[in-house]
PDB file of C-alpha atoms in Angstrom:
ATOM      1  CA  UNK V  13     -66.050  68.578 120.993  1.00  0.00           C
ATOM      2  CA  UNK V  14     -62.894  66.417 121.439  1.00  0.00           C
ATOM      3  CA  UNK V  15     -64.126  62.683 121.254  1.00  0.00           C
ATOM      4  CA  UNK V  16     -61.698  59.888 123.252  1.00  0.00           C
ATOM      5  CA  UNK V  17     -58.132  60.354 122.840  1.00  0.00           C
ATOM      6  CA  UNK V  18     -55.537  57.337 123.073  1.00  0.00           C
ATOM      7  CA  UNK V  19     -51.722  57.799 122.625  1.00  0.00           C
ATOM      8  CA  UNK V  20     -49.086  56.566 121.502  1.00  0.00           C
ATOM      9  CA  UNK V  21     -50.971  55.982 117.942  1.00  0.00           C
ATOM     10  CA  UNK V  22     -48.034  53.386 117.265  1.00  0.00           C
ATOM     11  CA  UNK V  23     -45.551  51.977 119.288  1.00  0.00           C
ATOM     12  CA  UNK V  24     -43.005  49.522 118.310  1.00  0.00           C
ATOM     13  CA  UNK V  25     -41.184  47.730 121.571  1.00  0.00           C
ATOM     14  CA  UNK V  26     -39.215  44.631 121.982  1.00  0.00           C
ATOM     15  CA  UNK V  27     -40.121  41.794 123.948  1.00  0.00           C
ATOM     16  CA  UNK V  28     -39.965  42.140 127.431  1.00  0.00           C
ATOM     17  CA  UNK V  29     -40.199  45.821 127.632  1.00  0.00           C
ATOM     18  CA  UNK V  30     -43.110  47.475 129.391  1.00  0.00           C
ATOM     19  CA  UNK V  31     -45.982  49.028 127.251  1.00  0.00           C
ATOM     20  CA  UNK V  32     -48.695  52.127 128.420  1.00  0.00           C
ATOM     21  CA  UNK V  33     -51.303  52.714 126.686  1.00  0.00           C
ATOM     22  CA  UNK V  34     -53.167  55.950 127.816  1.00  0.00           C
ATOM     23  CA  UNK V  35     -57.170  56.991 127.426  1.00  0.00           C
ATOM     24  CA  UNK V  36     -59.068  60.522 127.529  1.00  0.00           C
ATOM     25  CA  UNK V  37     -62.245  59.699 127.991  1.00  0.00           C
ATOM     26  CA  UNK V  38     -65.331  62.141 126.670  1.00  0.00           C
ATOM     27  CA  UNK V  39     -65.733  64.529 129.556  1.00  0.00           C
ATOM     28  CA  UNK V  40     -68.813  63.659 131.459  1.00  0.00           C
ATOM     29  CA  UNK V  41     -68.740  59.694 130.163  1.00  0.00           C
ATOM     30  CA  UNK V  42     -68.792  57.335 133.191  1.00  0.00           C
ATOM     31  CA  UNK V  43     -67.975  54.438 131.457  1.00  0.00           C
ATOM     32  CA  UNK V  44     -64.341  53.410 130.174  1.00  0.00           C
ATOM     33  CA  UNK V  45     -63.905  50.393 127.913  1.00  0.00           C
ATOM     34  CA  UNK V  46     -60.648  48.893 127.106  1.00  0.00           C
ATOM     35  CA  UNK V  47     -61.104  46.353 123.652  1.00  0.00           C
ATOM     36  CA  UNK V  48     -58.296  44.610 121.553  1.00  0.00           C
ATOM     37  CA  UNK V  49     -58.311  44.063 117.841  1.00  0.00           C
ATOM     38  CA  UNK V  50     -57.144  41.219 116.547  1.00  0.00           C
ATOM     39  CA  UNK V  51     -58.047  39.084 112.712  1.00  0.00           C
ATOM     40  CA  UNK V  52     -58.666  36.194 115.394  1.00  0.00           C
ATOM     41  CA  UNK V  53     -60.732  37.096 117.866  1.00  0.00           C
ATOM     42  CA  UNK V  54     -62.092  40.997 116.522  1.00  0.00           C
ATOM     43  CA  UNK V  55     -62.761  42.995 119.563  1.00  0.00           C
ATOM     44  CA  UNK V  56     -62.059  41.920 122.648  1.00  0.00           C
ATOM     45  CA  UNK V  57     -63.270  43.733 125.990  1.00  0.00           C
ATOM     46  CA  UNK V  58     -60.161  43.738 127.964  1.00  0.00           C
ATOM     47  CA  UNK V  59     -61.440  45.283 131.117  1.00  0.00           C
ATOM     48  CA  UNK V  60     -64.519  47.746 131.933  1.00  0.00           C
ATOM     49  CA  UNK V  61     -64.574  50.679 134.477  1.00  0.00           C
ATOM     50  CA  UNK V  62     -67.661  52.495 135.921  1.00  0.00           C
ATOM     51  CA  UNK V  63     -67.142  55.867 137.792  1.00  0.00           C
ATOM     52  CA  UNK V  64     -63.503  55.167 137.885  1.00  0.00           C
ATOM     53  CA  UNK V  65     -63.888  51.768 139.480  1.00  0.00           C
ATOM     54  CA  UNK V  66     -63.104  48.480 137.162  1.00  0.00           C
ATOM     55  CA  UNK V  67     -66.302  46.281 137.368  1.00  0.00           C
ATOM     56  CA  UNK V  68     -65.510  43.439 135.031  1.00  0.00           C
ATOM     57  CA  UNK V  69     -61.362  42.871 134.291  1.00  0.00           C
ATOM     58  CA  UNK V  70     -62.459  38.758 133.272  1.00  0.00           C
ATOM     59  CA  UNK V  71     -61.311  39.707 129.855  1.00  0.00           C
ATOM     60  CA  UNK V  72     -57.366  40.397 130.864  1.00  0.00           C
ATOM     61  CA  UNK V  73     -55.317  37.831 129.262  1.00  0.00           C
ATOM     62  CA  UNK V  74     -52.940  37.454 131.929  1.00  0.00           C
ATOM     63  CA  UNK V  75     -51.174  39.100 134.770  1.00  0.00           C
ATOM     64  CA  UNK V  76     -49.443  41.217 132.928  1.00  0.00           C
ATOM     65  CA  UNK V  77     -51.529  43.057 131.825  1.00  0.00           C
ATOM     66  CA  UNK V  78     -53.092  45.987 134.311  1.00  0.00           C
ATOM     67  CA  UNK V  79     -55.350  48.656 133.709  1.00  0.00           C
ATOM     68  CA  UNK V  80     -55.720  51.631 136.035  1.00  0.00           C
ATOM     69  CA  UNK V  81     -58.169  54.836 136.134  1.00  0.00           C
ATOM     70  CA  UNK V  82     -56.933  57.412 138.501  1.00  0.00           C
ATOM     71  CA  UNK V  83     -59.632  59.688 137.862  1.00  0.00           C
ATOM     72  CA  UNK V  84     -62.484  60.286 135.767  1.00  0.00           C
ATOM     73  CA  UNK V  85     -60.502  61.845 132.946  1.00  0.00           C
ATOM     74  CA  UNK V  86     -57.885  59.517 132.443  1.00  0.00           C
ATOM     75  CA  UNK V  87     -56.835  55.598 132.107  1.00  0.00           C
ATOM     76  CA  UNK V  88     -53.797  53.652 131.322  1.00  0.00           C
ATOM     77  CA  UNK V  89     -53.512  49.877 129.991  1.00  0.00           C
ATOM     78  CA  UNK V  90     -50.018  48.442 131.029  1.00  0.00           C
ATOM     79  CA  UNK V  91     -48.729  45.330 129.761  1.00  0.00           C
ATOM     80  CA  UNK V  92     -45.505  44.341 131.422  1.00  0.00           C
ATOM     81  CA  UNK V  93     -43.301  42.045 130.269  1.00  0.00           C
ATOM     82  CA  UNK V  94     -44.540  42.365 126.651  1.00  0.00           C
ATOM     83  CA  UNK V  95     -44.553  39.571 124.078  1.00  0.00           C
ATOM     84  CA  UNK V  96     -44.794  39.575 120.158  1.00  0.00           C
ATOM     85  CA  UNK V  97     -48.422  37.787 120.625  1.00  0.00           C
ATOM     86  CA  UNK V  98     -49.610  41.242 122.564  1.00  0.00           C
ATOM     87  CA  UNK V  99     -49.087  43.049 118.806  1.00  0.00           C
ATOM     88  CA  UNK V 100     -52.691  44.109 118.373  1.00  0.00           C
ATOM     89  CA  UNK V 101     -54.831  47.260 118.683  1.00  0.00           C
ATOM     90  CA  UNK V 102     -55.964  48.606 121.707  1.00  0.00           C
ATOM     91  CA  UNK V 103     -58.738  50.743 121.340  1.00  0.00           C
ATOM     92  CA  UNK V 104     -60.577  52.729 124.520  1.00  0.00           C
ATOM     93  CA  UNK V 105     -63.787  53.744 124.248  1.00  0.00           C
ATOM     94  CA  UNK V 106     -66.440  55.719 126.632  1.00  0.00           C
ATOM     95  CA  UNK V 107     -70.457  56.038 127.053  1.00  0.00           C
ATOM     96  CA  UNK V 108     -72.943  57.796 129.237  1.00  0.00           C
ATOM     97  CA  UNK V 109     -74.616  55.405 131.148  1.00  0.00           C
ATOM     98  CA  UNK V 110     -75.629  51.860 130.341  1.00  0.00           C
ATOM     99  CA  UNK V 111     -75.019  51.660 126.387  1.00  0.00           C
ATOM    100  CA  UNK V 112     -78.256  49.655 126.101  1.00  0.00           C
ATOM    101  CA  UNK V 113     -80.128  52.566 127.343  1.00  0.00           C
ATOM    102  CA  UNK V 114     -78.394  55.690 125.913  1.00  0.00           C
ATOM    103  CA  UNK V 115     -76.762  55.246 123.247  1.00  0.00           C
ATOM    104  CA  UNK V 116     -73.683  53.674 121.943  1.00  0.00           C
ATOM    105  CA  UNK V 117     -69.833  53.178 122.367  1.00  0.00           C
ATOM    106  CA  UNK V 118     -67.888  56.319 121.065  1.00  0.00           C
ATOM    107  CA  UNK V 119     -64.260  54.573 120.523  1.00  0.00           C
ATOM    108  CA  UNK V 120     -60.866  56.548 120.157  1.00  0.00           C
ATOM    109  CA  UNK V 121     -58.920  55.847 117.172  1.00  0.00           C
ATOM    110  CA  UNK V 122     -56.584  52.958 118.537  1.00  0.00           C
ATOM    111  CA  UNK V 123     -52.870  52.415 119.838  1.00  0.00           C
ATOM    112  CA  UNK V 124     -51.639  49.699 117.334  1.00  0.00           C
ATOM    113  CA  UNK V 125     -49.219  47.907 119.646  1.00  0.00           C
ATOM    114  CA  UNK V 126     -46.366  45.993 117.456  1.00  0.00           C
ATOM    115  CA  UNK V 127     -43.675  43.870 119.491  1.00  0.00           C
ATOM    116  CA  UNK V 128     -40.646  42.196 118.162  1.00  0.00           C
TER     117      UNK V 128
ATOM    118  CA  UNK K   3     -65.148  30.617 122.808  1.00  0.00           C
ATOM    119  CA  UNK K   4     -66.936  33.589 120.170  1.00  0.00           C
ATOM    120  CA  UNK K   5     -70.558  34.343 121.207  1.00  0.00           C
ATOM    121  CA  UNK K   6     -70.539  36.499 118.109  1.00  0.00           C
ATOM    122  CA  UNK K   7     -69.916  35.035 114.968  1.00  0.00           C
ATOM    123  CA  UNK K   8     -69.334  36.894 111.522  1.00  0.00           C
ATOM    124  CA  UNK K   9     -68.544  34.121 109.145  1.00  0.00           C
ATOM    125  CA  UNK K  10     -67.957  36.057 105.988  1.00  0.00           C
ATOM    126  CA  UNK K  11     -64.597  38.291 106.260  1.00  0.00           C
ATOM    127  CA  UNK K  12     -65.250  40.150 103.635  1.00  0.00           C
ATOM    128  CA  UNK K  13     -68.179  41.363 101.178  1.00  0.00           C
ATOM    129  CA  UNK K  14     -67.800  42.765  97.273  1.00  0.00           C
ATOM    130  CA  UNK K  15     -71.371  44.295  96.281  1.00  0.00           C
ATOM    131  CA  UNK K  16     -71.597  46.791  93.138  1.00  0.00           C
ATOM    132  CA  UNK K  17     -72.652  50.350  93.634  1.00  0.00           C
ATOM    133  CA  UNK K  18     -76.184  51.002  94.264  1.00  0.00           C
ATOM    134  CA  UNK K  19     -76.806  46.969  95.024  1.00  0.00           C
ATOM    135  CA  UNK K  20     -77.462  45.597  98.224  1.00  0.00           C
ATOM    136  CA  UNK K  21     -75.216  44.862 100.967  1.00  0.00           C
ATOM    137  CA  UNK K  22     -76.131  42.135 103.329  1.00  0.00           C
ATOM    138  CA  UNK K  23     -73.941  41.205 106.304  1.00  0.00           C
ATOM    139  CA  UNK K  24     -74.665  38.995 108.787  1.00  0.00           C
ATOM    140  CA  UNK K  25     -74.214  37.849 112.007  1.00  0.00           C
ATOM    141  CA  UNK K  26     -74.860  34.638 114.568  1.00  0.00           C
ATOM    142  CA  UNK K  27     -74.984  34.629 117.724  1.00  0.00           C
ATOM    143  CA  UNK K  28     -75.104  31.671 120.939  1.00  0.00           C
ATOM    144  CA  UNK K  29     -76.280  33.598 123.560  1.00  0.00           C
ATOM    145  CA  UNK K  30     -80.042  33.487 124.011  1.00  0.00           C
ATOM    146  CA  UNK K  31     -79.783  36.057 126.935  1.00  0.00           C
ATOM    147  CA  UNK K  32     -78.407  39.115 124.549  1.00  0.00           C
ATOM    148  CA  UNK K  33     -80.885  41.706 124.483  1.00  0.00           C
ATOM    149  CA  UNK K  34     -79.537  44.680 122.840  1.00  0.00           C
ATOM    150  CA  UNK K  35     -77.220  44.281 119.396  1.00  0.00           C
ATOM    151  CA  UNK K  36     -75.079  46.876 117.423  1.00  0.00           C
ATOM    152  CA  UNK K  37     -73.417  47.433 114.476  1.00  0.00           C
ATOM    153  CA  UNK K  38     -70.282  49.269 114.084  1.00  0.00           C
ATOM    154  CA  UNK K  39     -68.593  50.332 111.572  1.00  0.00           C
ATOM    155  CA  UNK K  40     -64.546  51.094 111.270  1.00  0.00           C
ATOM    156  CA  UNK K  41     -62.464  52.576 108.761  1.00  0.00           C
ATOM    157  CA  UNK K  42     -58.751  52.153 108.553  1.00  0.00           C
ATOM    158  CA  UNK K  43     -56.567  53.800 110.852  1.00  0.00           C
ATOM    159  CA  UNK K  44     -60.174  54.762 112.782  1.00  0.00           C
ATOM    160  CA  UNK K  45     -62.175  53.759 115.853  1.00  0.00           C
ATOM    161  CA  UNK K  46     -64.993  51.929 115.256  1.00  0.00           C
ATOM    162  CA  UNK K  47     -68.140  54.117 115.183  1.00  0.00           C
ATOM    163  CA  UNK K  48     -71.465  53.384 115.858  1.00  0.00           C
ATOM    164  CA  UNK K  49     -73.798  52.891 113.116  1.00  0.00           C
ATOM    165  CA  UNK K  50     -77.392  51.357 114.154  1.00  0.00           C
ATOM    166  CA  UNK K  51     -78.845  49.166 116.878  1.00  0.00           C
ATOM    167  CA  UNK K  52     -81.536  47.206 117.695  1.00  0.00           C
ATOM    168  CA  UNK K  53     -83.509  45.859 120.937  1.00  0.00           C
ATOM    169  CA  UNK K  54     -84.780  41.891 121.155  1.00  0.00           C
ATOM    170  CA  UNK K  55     -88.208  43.356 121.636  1.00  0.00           C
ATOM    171  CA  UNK K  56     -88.257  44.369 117.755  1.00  0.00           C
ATOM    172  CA  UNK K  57     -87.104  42.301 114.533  1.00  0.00           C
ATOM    173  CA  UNK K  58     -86.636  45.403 112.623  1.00  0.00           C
ATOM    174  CA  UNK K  59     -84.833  48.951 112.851  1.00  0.00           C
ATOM    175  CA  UNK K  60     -84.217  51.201 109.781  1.00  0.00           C
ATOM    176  CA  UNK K  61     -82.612  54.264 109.606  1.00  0.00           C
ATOM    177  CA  UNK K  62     -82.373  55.747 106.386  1.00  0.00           C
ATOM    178  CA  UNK K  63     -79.850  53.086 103.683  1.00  0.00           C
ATOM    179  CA  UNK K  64     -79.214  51.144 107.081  1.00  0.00           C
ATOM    180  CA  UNK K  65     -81.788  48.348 108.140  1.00  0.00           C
ATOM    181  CA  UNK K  66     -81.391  45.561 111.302  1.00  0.00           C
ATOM    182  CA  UNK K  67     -83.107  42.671 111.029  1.00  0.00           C
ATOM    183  CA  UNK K  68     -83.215  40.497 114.283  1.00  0.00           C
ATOM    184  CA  UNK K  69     -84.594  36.951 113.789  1.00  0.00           C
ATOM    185  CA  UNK K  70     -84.717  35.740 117.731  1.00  0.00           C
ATOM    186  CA  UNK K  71     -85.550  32.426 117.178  1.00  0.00           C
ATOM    187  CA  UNK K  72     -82.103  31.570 114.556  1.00  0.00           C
ATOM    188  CA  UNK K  73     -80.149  33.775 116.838  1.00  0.00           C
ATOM    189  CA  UNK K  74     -79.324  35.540 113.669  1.00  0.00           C
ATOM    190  CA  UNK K  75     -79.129  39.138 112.573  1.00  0.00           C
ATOM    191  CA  UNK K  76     -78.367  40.909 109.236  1.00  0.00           C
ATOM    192  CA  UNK K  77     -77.375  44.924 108.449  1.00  0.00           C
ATOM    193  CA  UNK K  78     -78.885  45.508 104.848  1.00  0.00           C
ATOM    194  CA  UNK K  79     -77.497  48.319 103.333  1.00  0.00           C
ATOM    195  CA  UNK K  80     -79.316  49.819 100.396  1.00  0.00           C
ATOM    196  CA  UNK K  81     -78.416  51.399  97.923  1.00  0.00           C
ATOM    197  CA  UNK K  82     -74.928  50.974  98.545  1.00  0.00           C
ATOM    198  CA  UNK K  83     -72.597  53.494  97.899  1.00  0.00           C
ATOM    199  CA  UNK K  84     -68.601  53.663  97.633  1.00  0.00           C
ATOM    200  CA  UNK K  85     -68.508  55.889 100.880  1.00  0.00           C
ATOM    201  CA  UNK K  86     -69.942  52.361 102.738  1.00  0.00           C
ATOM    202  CA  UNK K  87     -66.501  50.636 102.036  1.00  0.00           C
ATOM    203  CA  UNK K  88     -65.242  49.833 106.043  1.00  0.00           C
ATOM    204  CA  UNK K  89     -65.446  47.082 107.844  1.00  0.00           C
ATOM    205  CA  UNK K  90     -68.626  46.329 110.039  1.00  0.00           C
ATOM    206  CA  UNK K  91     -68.587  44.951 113.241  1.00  0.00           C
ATOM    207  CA  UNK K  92     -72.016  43.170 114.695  1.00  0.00           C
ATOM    208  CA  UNK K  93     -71.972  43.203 118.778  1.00  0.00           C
ATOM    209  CA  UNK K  94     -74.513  42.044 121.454  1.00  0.00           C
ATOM    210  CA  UNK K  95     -75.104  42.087 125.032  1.00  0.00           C
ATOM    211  CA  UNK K  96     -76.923  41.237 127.945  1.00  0.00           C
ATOM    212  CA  UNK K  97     -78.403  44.180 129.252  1.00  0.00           C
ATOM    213  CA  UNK K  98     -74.873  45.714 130.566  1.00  0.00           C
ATOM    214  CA  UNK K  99     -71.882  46.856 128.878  1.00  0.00           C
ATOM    215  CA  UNK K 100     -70.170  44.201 128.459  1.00  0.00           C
ATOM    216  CA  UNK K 101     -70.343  44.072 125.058  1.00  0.00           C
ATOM    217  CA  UNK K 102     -69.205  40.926 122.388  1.00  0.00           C
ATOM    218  CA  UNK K 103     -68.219  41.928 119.460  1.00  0.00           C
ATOM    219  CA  UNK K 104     -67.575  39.558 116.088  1.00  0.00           C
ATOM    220  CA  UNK K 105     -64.256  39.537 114.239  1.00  0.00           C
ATOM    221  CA  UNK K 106     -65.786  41.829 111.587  1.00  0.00           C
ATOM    222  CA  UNK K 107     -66.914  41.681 107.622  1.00  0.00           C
ATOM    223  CA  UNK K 108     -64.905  43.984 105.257  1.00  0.00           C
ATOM    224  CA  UNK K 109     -67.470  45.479 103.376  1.00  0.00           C
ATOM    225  CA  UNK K 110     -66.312  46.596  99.704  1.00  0.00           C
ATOM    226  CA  UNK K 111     -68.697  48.862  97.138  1.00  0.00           C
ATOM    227  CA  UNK K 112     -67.350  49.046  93.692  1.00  0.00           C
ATOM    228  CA  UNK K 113     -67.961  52.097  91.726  1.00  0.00           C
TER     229      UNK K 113
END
C-alpha cells in the first residue's frame, strides 16, 4: 500500500525563483499536513487541510508562501519568490480522522528544499 | 515561541542500556503527546503515544511516561539496540491536529 508521496526529493533553486512542492496523500486520509524541518525550530506545521479545505494556515511564514489542495488526492506548497532562509525540509503528511483519536501522522519522506 | 522543548540534541547510550529522552512542554491544555521517530533521508514515523488521562504507556522496548504536573515527558527505551539509532521527535496537542513538535534528540546506540 503506497504511503504519502512528495516530489521533487531535492531541489536546488536560486533566489527568487518559484518553488512547488507536491503531496499524494494515503487514499482515503482526510487530513493533509504540511511541516518544515529545520535544526532551529524542528517541525513546523505550515498549514493543515481537512476534506480538502485548509482549516489552520497560522503557521505560513509569509505571503509567499501558498498551499493549495485541489482535490482529495493531491496538494502543492508554493513558495514564490524564494529565499536562501526557505532551505529546509518540507515534509507532508496524512491521517484518518482526528490523530488524537485514530491513530497517528503517517509522513512522506520529505522535499529537502536548498536555495542559493 | 517552542511549546515543545527537547533540550538534549543528541543521546550516546551503549547497546542493551537504557535510553532516556525527554521532553518539556508549556502548554497545560495538551492532551494527547507522541513520539516520532526519523531516520535519515526518511519521514518521521510514528512510534508510541500517550493520553493526559494516563502517566504511563508501554509497548514492548518503548515506554511513555507523562508526569502532568512538571509538564514533562520521557520515551525510555530498553534494552537498546543499534537498530534504535534515529532521531526522536516528542509532539503534543490540544485535542486537534495541530500538532507541536520539538526540534528533536539524535538518539545514538553503540554496538
Amino acid at each position: 500500500d503506497a504511503g504519502v508521496i512528495q516530489s521533487p526529493r531535492h531541489e536546488v533553486t536560486e533566489m527568487g525563483q518559484e518553488v512547488t512542492l507536491r503531496c499524494k496523500p494515503i487514499s482515503g486520509h482526510d487530513y493533509l499536513f504540511w511541516y518544515r524541518q529545520t535544526m532551529m525550530r524542528g517541525l513546523e506545521l505550515l498549514i493543515y487541510f481537512n476534506n480538502n479545505v485548509p482549516i489552520d494556515d497560522s503557521g505560513m511564514p509569509e505571503d509567499r508562501f501558498s498551499a493549495k489542495m485541489p482535490n482529495a488526492s493531491f496538494s502543492t506548497l508554493k513558495i514564490q519568490p524564494s529565499e536562501p532562509r526557505d532551505s529546509a525540509v518540507y515534509f507532508c503528511a496524512s491521517s484518518l480522522g482526528r490523530v488524537g483519536g485514530t491513530g497517528e501522522l503517517f509522513f512522506g519522506e520529505g522535499s529537502r528544499l536548498t536555495v542559493l | 515561541d517552542q511549546q515543545v522543548k527537547q533540550n538534549s540534541p543528541s543521546l550516546s547510550v551503549q547497546e542493551g542500556r537504557i535510553s532516556i529522552l525527554n521532553c518539556d512542554y508549556t502548554n497545560s491544555m495538551f492532551d494527547y503527546f507522541l513520539w516520532y521517530k526519523k531516520y535519515p533521508a526518511e519521514g518521521p514515523t510514528f512510534l508510541i503515544s500517550i493520553s493526559s488521562i494516563k502517566d504511563k504507556n508501554e509497548d514492548g522496548r518503548f515506554t511513555v511516561f507523562l508526569n502532568k504536573s512538571a509538564k514533562h515527558l520521557s520515551l525510555h527505551i530498553v534494552p537498546s539496540q543499534p537498530g534504535d539509532s534515529a532521531v526522536y521527535f516528542c509532539a503534543a496537542s490540544i485535542t486537534c491536529n495541530q500538532f507541536y513538535f520539538g526540534t528533536g534528540t539524535s538518539l545514538t546506540v553503540i554496538p
